[in-house]
Coordinates of C-alpha atoms in Angstrom, one line a residue:
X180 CA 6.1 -0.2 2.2
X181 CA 6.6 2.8 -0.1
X182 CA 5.3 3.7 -3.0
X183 CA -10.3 -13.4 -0.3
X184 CA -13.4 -12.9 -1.1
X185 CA -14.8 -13.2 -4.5
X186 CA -13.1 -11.2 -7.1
X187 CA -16.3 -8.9 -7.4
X188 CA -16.6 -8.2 -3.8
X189 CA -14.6 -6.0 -1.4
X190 CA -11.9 -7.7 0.4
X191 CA -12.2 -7.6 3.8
X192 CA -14.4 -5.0 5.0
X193 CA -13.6 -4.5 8.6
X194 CA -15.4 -1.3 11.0
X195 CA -13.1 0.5 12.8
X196 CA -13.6 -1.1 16.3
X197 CA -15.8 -4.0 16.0
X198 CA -15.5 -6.7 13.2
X199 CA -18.8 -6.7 10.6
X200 CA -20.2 -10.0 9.5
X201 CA -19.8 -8.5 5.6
X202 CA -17.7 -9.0 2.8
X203 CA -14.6 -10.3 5.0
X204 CA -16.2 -13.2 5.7
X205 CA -17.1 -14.6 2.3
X206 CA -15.0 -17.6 1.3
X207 CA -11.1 -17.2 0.8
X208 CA -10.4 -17.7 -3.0
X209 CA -7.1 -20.2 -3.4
X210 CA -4.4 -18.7 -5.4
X211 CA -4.1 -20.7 -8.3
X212 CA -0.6 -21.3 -9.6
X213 CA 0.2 -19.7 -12.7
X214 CA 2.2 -21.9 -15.1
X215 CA 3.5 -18.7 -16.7
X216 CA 5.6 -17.2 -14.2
X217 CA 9.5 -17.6 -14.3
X218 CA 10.9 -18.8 -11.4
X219 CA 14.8 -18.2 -11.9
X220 CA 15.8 -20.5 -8.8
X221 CA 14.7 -23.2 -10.4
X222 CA 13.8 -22.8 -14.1
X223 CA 17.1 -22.0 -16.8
X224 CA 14.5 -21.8 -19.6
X225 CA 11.5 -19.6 -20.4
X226 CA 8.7 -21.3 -20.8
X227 CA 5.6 -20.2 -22.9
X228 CA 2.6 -19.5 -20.8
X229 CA -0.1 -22.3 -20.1
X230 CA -2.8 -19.9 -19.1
X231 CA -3.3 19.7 2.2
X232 CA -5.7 20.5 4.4
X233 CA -7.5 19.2 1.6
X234 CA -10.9 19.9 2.3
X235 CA -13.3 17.7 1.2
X236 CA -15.0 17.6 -2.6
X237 CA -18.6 18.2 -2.3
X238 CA -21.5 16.7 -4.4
X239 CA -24.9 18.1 -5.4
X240 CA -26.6 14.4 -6.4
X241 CA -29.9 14.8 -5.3
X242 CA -30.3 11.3 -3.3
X243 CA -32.4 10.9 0.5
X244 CA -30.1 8.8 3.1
X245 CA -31.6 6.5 5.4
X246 CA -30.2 5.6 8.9
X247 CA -31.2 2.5 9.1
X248 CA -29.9 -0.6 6.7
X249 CA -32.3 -2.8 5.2
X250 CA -33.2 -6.4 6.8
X251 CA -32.7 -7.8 3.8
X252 CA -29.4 -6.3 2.5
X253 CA -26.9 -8.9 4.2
X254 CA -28.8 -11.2 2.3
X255 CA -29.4 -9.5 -0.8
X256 CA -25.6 -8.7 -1.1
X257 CA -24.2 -12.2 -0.9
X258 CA -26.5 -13.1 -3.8
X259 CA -24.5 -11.1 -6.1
X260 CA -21.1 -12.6 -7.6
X261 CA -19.9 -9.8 -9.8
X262 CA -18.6 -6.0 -10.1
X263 CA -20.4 -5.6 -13.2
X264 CA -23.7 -6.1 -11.7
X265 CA -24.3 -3.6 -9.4
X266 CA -24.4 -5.3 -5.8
X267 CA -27.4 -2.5 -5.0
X268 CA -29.7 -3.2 -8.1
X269 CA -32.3 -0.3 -7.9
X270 CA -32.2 3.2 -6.6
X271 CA -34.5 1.9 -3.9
X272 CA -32.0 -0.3 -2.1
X273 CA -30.0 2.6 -2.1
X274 CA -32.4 4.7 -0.4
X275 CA -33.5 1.8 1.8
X276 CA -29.5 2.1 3.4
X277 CA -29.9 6.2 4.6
X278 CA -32.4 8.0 5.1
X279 CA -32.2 11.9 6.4
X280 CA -29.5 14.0 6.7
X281 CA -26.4 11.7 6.7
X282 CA -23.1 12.9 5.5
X283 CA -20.7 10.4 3.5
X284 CA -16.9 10.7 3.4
X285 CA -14.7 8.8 1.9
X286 CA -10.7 8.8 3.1
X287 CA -8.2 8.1 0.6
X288 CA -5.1 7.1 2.0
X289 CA -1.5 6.8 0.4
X290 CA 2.4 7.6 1.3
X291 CA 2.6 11.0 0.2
X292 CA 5.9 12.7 -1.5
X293 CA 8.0 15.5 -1.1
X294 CA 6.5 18.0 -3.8
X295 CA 10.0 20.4 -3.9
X296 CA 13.6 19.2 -3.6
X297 CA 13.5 21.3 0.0
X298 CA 11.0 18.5 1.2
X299 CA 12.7 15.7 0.5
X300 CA 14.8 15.1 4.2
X301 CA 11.8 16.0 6.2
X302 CA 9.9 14.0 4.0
X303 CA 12.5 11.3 4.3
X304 CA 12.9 11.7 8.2
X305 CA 9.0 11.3 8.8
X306 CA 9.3 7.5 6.4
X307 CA 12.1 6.4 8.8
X308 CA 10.8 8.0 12.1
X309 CA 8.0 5.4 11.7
X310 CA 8.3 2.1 13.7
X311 CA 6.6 0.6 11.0
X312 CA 9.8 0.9 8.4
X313 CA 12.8 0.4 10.8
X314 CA 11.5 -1.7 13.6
X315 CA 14.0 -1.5 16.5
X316 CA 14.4 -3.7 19.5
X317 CA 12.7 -2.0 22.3
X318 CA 16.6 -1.6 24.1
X319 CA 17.1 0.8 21.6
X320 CA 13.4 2.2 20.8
X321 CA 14.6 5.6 22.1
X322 CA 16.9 5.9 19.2
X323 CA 14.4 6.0 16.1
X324 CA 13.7 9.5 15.7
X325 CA 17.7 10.4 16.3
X326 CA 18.4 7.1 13.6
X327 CA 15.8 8.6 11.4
X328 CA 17.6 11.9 11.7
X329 CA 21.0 10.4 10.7
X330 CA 19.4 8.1 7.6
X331 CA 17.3 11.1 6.4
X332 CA 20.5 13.7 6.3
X333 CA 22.5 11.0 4.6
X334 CA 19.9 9.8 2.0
X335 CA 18.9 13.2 1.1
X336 CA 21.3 14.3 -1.6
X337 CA 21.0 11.2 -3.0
X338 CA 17.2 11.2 -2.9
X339 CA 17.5 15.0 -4.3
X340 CA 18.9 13.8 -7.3
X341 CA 16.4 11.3 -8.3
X342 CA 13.4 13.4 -7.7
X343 CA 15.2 16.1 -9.3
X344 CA 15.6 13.8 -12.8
X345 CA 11.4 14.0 -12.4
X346 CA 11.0 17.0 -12.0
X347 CA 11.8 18.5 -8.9
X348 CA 9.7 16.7 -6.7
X349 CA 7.0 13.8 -6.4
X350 CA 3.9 14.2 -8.6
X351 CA 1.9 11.6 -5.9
X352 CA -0.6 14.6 -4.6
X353 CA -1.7 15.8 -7.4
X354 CA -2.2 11.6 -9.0
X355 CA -4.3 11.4 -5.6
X356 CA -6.1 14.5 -5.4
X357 CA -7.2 13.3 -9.3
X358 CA -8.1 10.5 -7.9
X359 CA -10.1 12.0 -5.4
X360 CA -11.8 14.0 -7.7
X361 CA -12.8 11.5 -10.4
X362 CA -13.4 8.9 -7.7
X363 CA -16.4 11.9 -6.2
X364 CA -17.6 12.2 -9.8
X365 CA -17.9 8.3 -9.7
X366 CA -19.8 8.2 -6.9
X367 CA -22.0 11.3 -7.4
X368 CA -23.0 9.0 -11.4
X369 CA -23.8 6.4 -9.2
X370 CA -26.2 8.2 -6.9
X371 CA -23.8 8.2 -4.0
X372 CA -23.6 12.2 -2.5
X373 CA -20.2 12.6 -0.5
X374 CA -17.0 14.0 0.1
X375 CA -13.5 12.8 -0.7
X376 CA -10.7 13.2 1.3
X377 CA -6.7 12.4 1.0
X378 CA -4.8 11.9 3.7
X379 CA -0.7 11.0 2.9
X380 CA 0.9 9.4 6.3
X381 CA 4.1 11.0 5.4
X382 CA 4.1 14.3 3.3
X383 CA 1.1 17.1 3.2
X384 CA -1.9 16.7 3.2
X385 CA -1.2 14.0 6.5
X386 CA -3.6 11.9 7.4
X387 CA -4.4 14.0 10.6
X388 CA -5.6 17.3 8.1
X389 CA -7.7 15.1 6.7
X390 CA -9.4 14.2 9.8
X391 CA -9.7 17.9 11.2
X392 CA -11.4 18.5 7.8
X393 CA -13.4 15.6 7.8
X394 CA -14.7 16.6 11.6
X395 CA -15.5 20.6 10.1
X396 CA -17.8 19.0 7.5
X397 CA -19.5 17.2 10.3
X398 CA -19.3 13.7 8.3
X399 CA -20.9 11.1 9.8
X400 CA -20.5 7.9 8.2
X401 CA -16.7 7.5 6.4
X402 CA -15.0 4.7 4.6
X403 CA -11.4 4.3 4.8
X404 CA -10.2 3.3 1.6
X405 CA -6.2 3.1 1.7
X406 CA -4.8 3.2 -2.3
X407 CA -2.7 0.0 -1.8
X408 CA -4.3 -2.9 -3.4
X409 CA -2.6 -5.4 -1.5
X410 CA -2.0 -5.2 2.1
X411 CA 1.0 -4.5 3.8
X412 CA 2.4 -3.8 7.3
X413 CA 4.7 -0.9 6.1
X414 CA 2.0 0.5 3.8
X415 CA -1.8 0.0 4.6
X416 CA -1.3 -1.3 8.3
X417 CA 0.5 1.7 9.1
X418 CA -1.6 4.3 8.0
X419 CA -4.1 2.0 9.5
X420 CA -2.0 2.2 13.1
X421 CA -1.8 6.3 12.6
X422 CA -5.6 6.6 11.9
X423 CA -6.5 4.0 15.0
X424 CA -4.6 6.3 17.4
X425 CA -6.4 9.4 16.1
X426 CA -9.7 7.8 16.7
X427 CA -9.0 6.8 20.2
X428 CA -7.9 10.1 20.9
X429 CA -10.9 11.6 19.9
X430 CA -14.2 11.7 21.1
X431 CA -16.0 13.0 17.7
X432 CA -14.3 10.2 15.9
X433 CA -14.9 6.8 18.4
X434 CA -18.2 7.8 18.0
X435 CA -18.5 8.4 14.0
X436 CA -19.7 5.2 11.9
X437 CA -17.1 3.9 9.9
X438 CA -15.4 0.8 7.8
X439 CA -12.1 0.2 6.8
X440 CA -11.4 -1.8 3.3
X441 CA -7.9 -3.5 4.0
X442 CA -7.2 -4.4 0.3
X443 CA -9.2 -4.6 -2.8
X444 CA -6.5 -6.6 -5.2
X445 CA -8.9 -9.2 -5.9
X446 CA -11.8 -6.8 -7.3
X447 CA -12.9 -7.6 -11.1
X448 CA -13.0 -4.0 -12.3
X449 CA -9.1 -3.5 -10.6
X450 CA -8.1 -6.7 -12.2
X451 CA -9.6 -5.7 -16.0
X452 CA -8.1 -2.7 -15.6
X453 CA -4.5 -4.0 -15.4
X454 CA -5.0 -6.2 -18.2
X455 CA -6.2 -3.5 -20.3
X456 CA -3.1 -1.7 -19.8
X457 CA -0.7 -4.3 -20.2
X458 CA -2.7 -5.6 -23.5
X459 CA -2.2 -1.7 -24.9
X460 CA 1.3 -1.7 -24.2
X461 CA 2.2 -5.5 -25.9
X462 CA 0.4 -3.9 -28.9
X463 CA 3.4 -1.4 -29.1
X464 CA 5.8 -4.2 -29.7
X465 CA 7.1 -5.4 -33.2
X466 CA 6.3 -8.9 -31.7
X467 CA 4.3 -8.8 -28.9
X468 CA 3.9 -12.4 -28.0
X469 CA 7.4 -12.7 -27.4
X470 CA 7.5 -10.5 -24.8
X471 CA 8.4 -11.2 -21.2
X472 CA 5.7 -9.7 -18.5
X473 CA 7.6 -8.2 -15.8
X474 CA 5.9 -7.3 -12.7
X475 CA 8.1 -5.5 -10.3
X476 CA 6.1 -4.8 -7.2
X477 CA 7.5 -2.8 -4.0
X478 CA 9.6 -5.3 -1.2
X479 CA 9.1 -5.6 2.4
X480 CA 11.5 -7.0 4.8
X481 CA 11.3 -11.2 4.6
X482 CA 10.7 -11.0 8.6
X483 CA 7.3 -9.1 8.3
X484 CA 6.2 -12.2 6.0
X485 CA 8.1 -15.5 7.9
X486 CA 7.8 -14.2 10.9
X487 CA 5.0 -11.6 11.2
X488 CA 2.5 -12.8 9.2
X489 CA 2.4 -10.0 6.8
X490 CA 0.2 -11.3 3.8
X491 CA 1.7 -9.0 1.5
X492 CA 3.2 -11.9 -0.6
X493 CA 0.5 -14.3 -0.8
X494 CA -1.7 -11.4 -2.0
X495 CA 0.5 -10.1 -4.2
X496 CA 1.1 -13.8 -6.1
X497 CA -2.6 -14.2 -5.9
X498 CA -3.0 -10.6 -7.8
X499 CA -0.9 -11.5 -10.5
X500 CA -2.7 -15.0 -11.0
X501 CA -6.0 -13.2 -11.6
X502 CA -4.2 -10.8 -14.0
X503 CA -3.2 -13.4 -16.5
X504 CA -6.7 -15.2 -16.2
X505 CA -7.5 -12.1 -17.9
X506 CA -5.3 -11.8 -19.6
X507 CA -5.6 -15.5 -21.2
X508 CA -9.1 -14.9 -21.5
X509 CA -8.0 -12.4 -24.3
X510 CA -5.8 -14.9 -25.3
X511 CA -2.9 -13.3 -24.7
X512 CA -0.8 -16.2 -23.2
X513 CA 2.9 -14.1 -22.6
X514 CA 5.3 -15.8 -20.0
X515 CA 5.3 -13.7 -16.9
X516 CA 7.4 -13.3 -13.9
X517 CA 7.6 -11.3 -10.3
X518 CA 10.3 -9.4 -8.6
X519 CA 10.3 -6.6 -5.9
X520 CA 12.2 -3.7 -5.8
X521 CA 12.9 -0.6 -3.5
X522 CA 15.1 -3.2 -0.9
X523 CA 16.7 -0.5 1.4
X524 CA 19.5 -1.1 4.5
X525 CA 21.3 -4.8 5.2
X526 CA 18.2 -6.9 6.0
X527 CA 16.8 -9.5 3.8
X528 CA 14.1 -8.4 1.6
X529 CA 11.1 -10.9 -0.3
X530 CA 13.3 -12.1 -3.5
X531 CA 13.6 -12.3 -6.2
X532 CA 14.7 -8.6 -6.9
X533 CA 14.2 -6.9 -9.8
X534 CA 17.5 -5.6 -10.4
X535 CA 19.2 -9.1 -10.2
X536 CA 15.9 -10.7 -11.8
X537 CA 16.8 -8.3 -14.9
X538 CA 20.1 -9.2 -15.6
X539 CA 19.3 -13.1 -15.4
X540 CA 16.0 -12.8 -18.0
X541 CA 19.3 -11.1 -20.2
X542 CA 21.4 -14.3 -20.0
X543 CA 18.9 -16.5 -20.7
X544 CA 18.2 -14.8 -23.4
X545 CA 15.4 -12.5 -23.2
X546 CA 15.1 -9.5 -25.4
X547 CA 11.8 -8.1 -25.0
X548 CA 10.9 -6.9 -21.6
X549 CA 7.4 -5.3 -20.6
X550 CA 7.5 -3.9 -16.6
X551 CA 4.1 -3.6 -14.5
X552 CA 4.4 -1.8 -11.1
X553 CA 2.0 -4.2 -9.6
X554 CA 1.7 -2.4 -6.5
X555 CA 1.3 1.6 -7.2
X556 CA -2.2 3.2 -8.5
X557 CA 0.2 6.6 -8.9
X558 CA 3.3 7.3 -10.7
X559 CA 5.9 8.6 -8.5
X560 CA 9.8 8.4 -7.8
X561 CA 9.8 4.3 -7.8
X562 CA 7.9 4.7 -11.5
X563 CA 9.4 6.9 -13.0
X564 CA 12.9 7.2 -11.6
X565 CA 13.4 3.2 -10.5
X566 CA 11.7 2.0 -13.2
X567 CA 12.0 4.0 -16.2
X568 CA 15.2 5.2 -15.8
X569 CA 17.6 2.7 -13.4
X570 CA 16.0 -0.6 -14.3
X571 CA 15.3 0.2 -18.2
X572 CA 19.1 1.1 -18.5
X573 CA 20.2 -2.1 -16.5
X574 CA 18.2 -3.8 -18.9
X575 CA 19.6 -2.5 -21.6
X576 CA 23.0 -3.3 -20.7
X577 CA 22.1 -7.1 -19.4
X578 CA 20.9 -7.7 -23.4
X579 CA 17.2 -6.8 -23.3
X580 CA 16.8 -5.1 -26.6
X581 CA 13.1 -4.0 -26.8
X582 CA 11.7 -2.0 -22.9
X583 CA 8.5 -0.9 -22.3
X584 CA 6.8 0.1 -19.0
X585 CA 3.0 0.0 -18.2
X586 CA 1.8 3.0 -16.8
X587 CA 0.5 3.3 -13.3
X588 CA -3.5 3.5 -13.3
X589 CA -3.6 7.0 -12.1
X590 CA -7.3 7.6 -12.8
X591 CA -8.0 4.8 -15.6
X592 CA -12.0 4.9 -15.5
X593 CA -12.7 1.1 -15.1
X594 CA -10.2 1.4 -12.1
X595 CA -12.1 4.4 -10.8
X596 CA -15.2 3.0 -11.4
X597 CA -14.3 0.0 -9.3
X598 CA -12.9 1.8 -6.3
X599 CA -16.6 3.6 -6.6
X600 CA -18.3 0.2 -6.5
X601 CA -16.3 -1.0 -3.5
X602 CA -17.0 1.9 -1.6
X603 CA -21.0 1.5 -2.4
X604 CA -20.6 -2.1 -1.3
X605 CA -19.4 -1.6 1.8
X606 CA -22.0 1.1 3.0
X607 CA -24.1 -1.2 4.6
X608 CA -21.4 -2.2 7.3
X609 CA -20.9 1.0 8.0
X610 CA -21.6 1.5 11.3
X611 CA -23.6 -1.3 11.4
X612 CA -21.6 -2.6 15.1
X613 CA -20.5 0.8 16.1
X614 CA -18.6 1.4 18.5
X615 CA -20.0 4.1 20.8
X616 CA -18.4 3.6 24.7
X617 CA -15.0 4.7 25.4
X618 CA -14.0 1.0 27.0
X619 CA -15.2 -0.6 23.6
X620 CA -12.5 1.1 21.9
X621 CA -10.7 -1.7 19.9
X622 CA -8.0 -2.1 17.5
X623 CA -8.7 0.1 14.3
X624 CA -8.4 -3.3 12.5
X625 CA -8.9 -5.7 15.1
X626 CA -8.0 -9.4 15.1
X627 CA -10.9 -12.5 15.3
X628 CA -12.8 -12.6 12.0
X629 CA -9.7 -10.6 10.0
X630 CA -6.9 -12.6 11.7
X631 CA -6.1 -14.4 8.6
X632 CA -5.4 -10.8 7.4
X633 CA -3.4 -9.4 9.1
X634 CA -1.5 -12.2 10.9
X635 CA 0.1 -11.1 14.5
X636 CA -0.5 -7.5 13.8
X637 CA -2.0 -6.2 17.1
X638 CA -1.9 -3.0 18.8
X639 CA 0.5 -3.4 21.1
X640 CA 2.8 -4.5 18.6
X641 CA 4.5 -7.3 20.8
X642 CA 4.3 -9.9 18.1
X643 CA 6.2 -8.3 15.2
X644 CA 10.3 -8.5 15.1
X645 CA 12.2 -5.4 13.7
X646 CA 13.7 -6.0 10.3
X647 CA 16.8 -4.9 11.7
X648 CA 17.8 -7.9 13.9
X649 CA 21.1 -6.2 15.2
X650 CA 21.2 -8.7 18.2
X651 CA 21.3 -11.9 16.3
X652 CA 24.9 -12.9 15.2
X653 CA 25.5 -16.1 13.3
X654 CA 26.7 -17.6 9.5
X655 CA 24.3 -15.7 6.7
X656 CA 23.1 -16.4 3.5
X657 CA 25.1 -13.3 2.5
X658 CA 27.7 -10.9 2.8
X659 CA 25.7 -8.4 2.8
X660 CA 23.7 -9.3 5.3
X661 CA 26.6 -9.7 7.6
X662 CA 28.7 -6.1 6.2
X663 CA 25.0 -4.7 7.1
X664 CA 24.7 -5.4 10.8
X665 CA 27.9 -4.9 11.5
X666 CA 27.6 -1.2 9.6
X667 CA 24.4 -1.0 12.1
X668 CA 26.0 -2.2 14.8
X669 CA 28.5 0.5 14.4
X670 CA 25.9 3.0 13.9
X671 CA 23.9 2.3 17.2
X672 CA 27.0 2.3 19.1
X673 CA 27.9 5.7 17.8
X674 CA 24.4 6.9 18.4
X675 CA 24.6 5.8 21.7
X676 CA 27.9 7.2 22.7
X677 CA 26.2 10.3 21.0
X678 CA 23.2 10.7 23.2
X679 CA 25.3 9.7 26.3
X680 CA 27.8 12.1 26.0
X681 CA 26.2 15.2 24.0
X682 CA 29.7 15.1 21.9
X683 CA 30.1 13.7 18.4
X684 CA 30.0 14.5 14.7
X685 CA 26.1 14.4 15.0
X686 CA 26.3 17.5 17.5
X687 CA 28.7 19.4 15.8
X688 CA 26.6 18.6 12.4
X689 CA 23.7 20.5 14.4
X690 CA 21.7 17.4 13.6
X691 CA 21.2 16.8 17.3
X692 CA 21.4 19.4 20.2
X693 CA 24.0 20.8 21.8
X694 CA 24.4 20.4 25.5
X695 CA 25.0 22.9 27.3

């Protein structure tokens, strides 16, 4: 929410409007089971492992583009199996792709943060505003901007005080805007010429400055490449959602040639890079191969995986497989385990979490921990508030002696490198189907061929349930489940009551209008 192909290829390269016969459709790699991970349900022991208006960067590589895509590339790039071998083996395939006077953009996409403690309630009010974070039944779909109002005002000081501990605000946009930068420099080594953009979906620069930047330098092919390795409804899906609506809008846009990459988690050079990190970290231990790996990756609402389809999960497991494959290969055989932190109002989230996780590895004994935020690329308030300061002390007090914390791959040059070599790969589909008359207009990431992706996410978002099921009363697993929909319940009504009567606490707070 916040912050399968082969592991070589991209994962799932879908155009904007019409689904490209490409990488998406190479054979879905089963997750193998890791022996190595902990699960606490059912194991009491820990076993040994088996196994801005930003504008865009410009470039001055000399390269000539072709329009039209070689007969033979669709061919020539299935016969390749790994990152390390470039999928376009000369500098004439590359030529072969575009030829004349083609412009290449590349848009990064990413949460965004509140750079000063001033931004941090409209930065807050913007997350919750979005239906894709609190999903509410469409009775009450009137009331999620005057909800988000009353969340964001209430979670502010709160909020203030973390990023406050950091700093005084989020270091995201400058991580991305690094990223940007050495991503263009990757490109431009690689004989690639174009332009790099960021575009946050809730803090400046948004995703819609981007755009209007992207149109002034008249780009003409663009890959959307969103900085969340594994795919998510809350994160990539809905700054895929935001970006769809722009394009429909938009006349420039439907007819610009473009391709989306959904998630990359699988990608070799992604996946070295992890283990590199990890392996440097273990070295600063006085024993290292008694140390318990720790991934904590970001939650989502269970409902978005049982019931929507979300393949955040499955992805996610599958990720952490491939990271101690590499990681054995170097024969580093640690015991490993996943939780998911960042759980936020009374729904259930995807357990185990990492909070409660961290106190049980204490009473069974573990006393070296080593935590890998699986699912950010940047540092930011879940990194290094969360983490480095919330769960390390927790830890400390549960009886983990010895804490370390990877760092977050900000712009690690095999990662870099990588994200370079996806974006290269997927330059033949680019525009390859494209969509060019307004009743063709599709689904930025449509169903069919990427189905299997992104489940019962469709545009017209009648398949997905809201997290907060405030209509559905019954026995729960938990008491906080139950204290949680009542305290929503509660809330509504008062909202209601609210906008019904233009009296309340919320009008005399000024948060909504007077009436007059």
């Amino acid at each position: 929410m916040w912050s399968s192909s082969q592991a070589s290829t991209t994962r799932g390269v879908v155009e904007m409007g019409r689904v490209e016969a490409g990488p998406s459709h190479f054979p879905k790699r089963s997750a193998p089971r890791n022996p190595a991970r902990i699960n606490l349900s059912r194991i009491h022991a820990v076993k040994p492992c088996s196994a801005g208006d930003r504008s865009g960067i410009s470039v001055k590589c000399n390269l000539g583009w072709s329009s039209q895509p070689s007969p033979d590339l669709r061919h020539h790039f299935r016969g390749h199996s790994s990152a390390s071998e470039a999928v376009l083996t000369s500098q004439s395939d590359l030529r072969k792709l575009f030829v004349g006077n083609e412009k290449i953009g590349v848009l990064l996409l990413n949460l965004g943060g509140p750079e000063t403690l001033d931004d941090v309630q409209p930065f807050l009010f913007n997350l919750f505003a979005d239906p894709d974070i609190i999903r509410l039944p469409r009775l009450f779909r009137f009331l999620q901007k005057p909800l988000a109002k009353f969340i964001s005002v209430a979670r502010a000081p709160k909020s203030k005080e973390g990023y406050a501990s950091i700093g005084g605000g989020s270091p995201l946009r400058q991580i991305t805007d690094a990223q940007a930068e050495a991503l263009r420099e990757a490109l431009c080594e690689k004989d690639v010429p174009a332009k790099v953009y960021v575009g946050m979906r809730y803090w400046h620069p948004f995703t819609e400055e981007a755009i209007e930047q992207i149109k002034r330098d008249g780009i003409t092919k663009l890959v959307v490449l969103p900085l969340y390795p594994q795919f998510s409804i809350s994160t990539s899906g809905s700054s895929l959602r935001l970006l769809e609506s722009i394009f429909r809008e938009d006349e420039y846009l439907v007819n610009m040639q473009h391709t989306v990459i959904p998630s990359w988690y699988q990608r070799e050079g992604y996946i070295k890079a992890m283990a590199t990190l990890i392996e440097n970290e273990l070295t600063k231990f006085s024993e290292p191969q008694k140390v318990m790996i720790f991934f904590s990756a970001h939650g989502v609402p269970l409902a978005y995986v049982e019931e929507a389809g979300d393949p955040y999960k499955a992805e996610m497991e599958e990720c952490i497989d491939l990271i101690m494959e590499e990681l054995e290969k170097r024969g580093i055989t640690n015991p490993c385990t996943l939780a998911y932190q960042s759980r936020v109002g009374p729904v259930e989230w995807l357990k185990p979490y990492t909070d409660e996780t961290i106190i049980e590895l204490g009473q069974k004994g573990v006393k070296s921990l080593l935590a890998v935020p699986i699912s950010f690329v940047s540092e930011h308030i879940e990194t290094l508030e969360e983490i480095d300061v919330e769960y390390k002390e927790l830890a400390l007090e549960s009886g983990i002696k010895n804490w370390g914390r990877v760092p977050a791959l900000g712009c690690e040059p095999t990662f870099i490198s990588d994200l370079a070599d996806a974006v290269i790969e997927s330059l033949p589909y680019v525009g390859a189907m494209a969509v060019s008359n307004l009743e063709a207009r599709q689904s930025l990431v449509p169903l069919g061929s990427v189905e299997e992706l992104l489940a019962a996410y469709d545009s017209k978002r009648d398949e997905l349930p809201p997290p907060v099921i405030v209509w559905q009363w019954g026995w729960t697993k938990s008491a906080e489940t139950w204290n949680g929909r009542a305290a929503m319940l509660a809330v509504l009504v008062l909202l209601v009551l609210e906008v019904t009567t233009g009296e309340g606490f919320l009008h005399q707070w000024g948060i909504l209008p007077l009436h007059r």
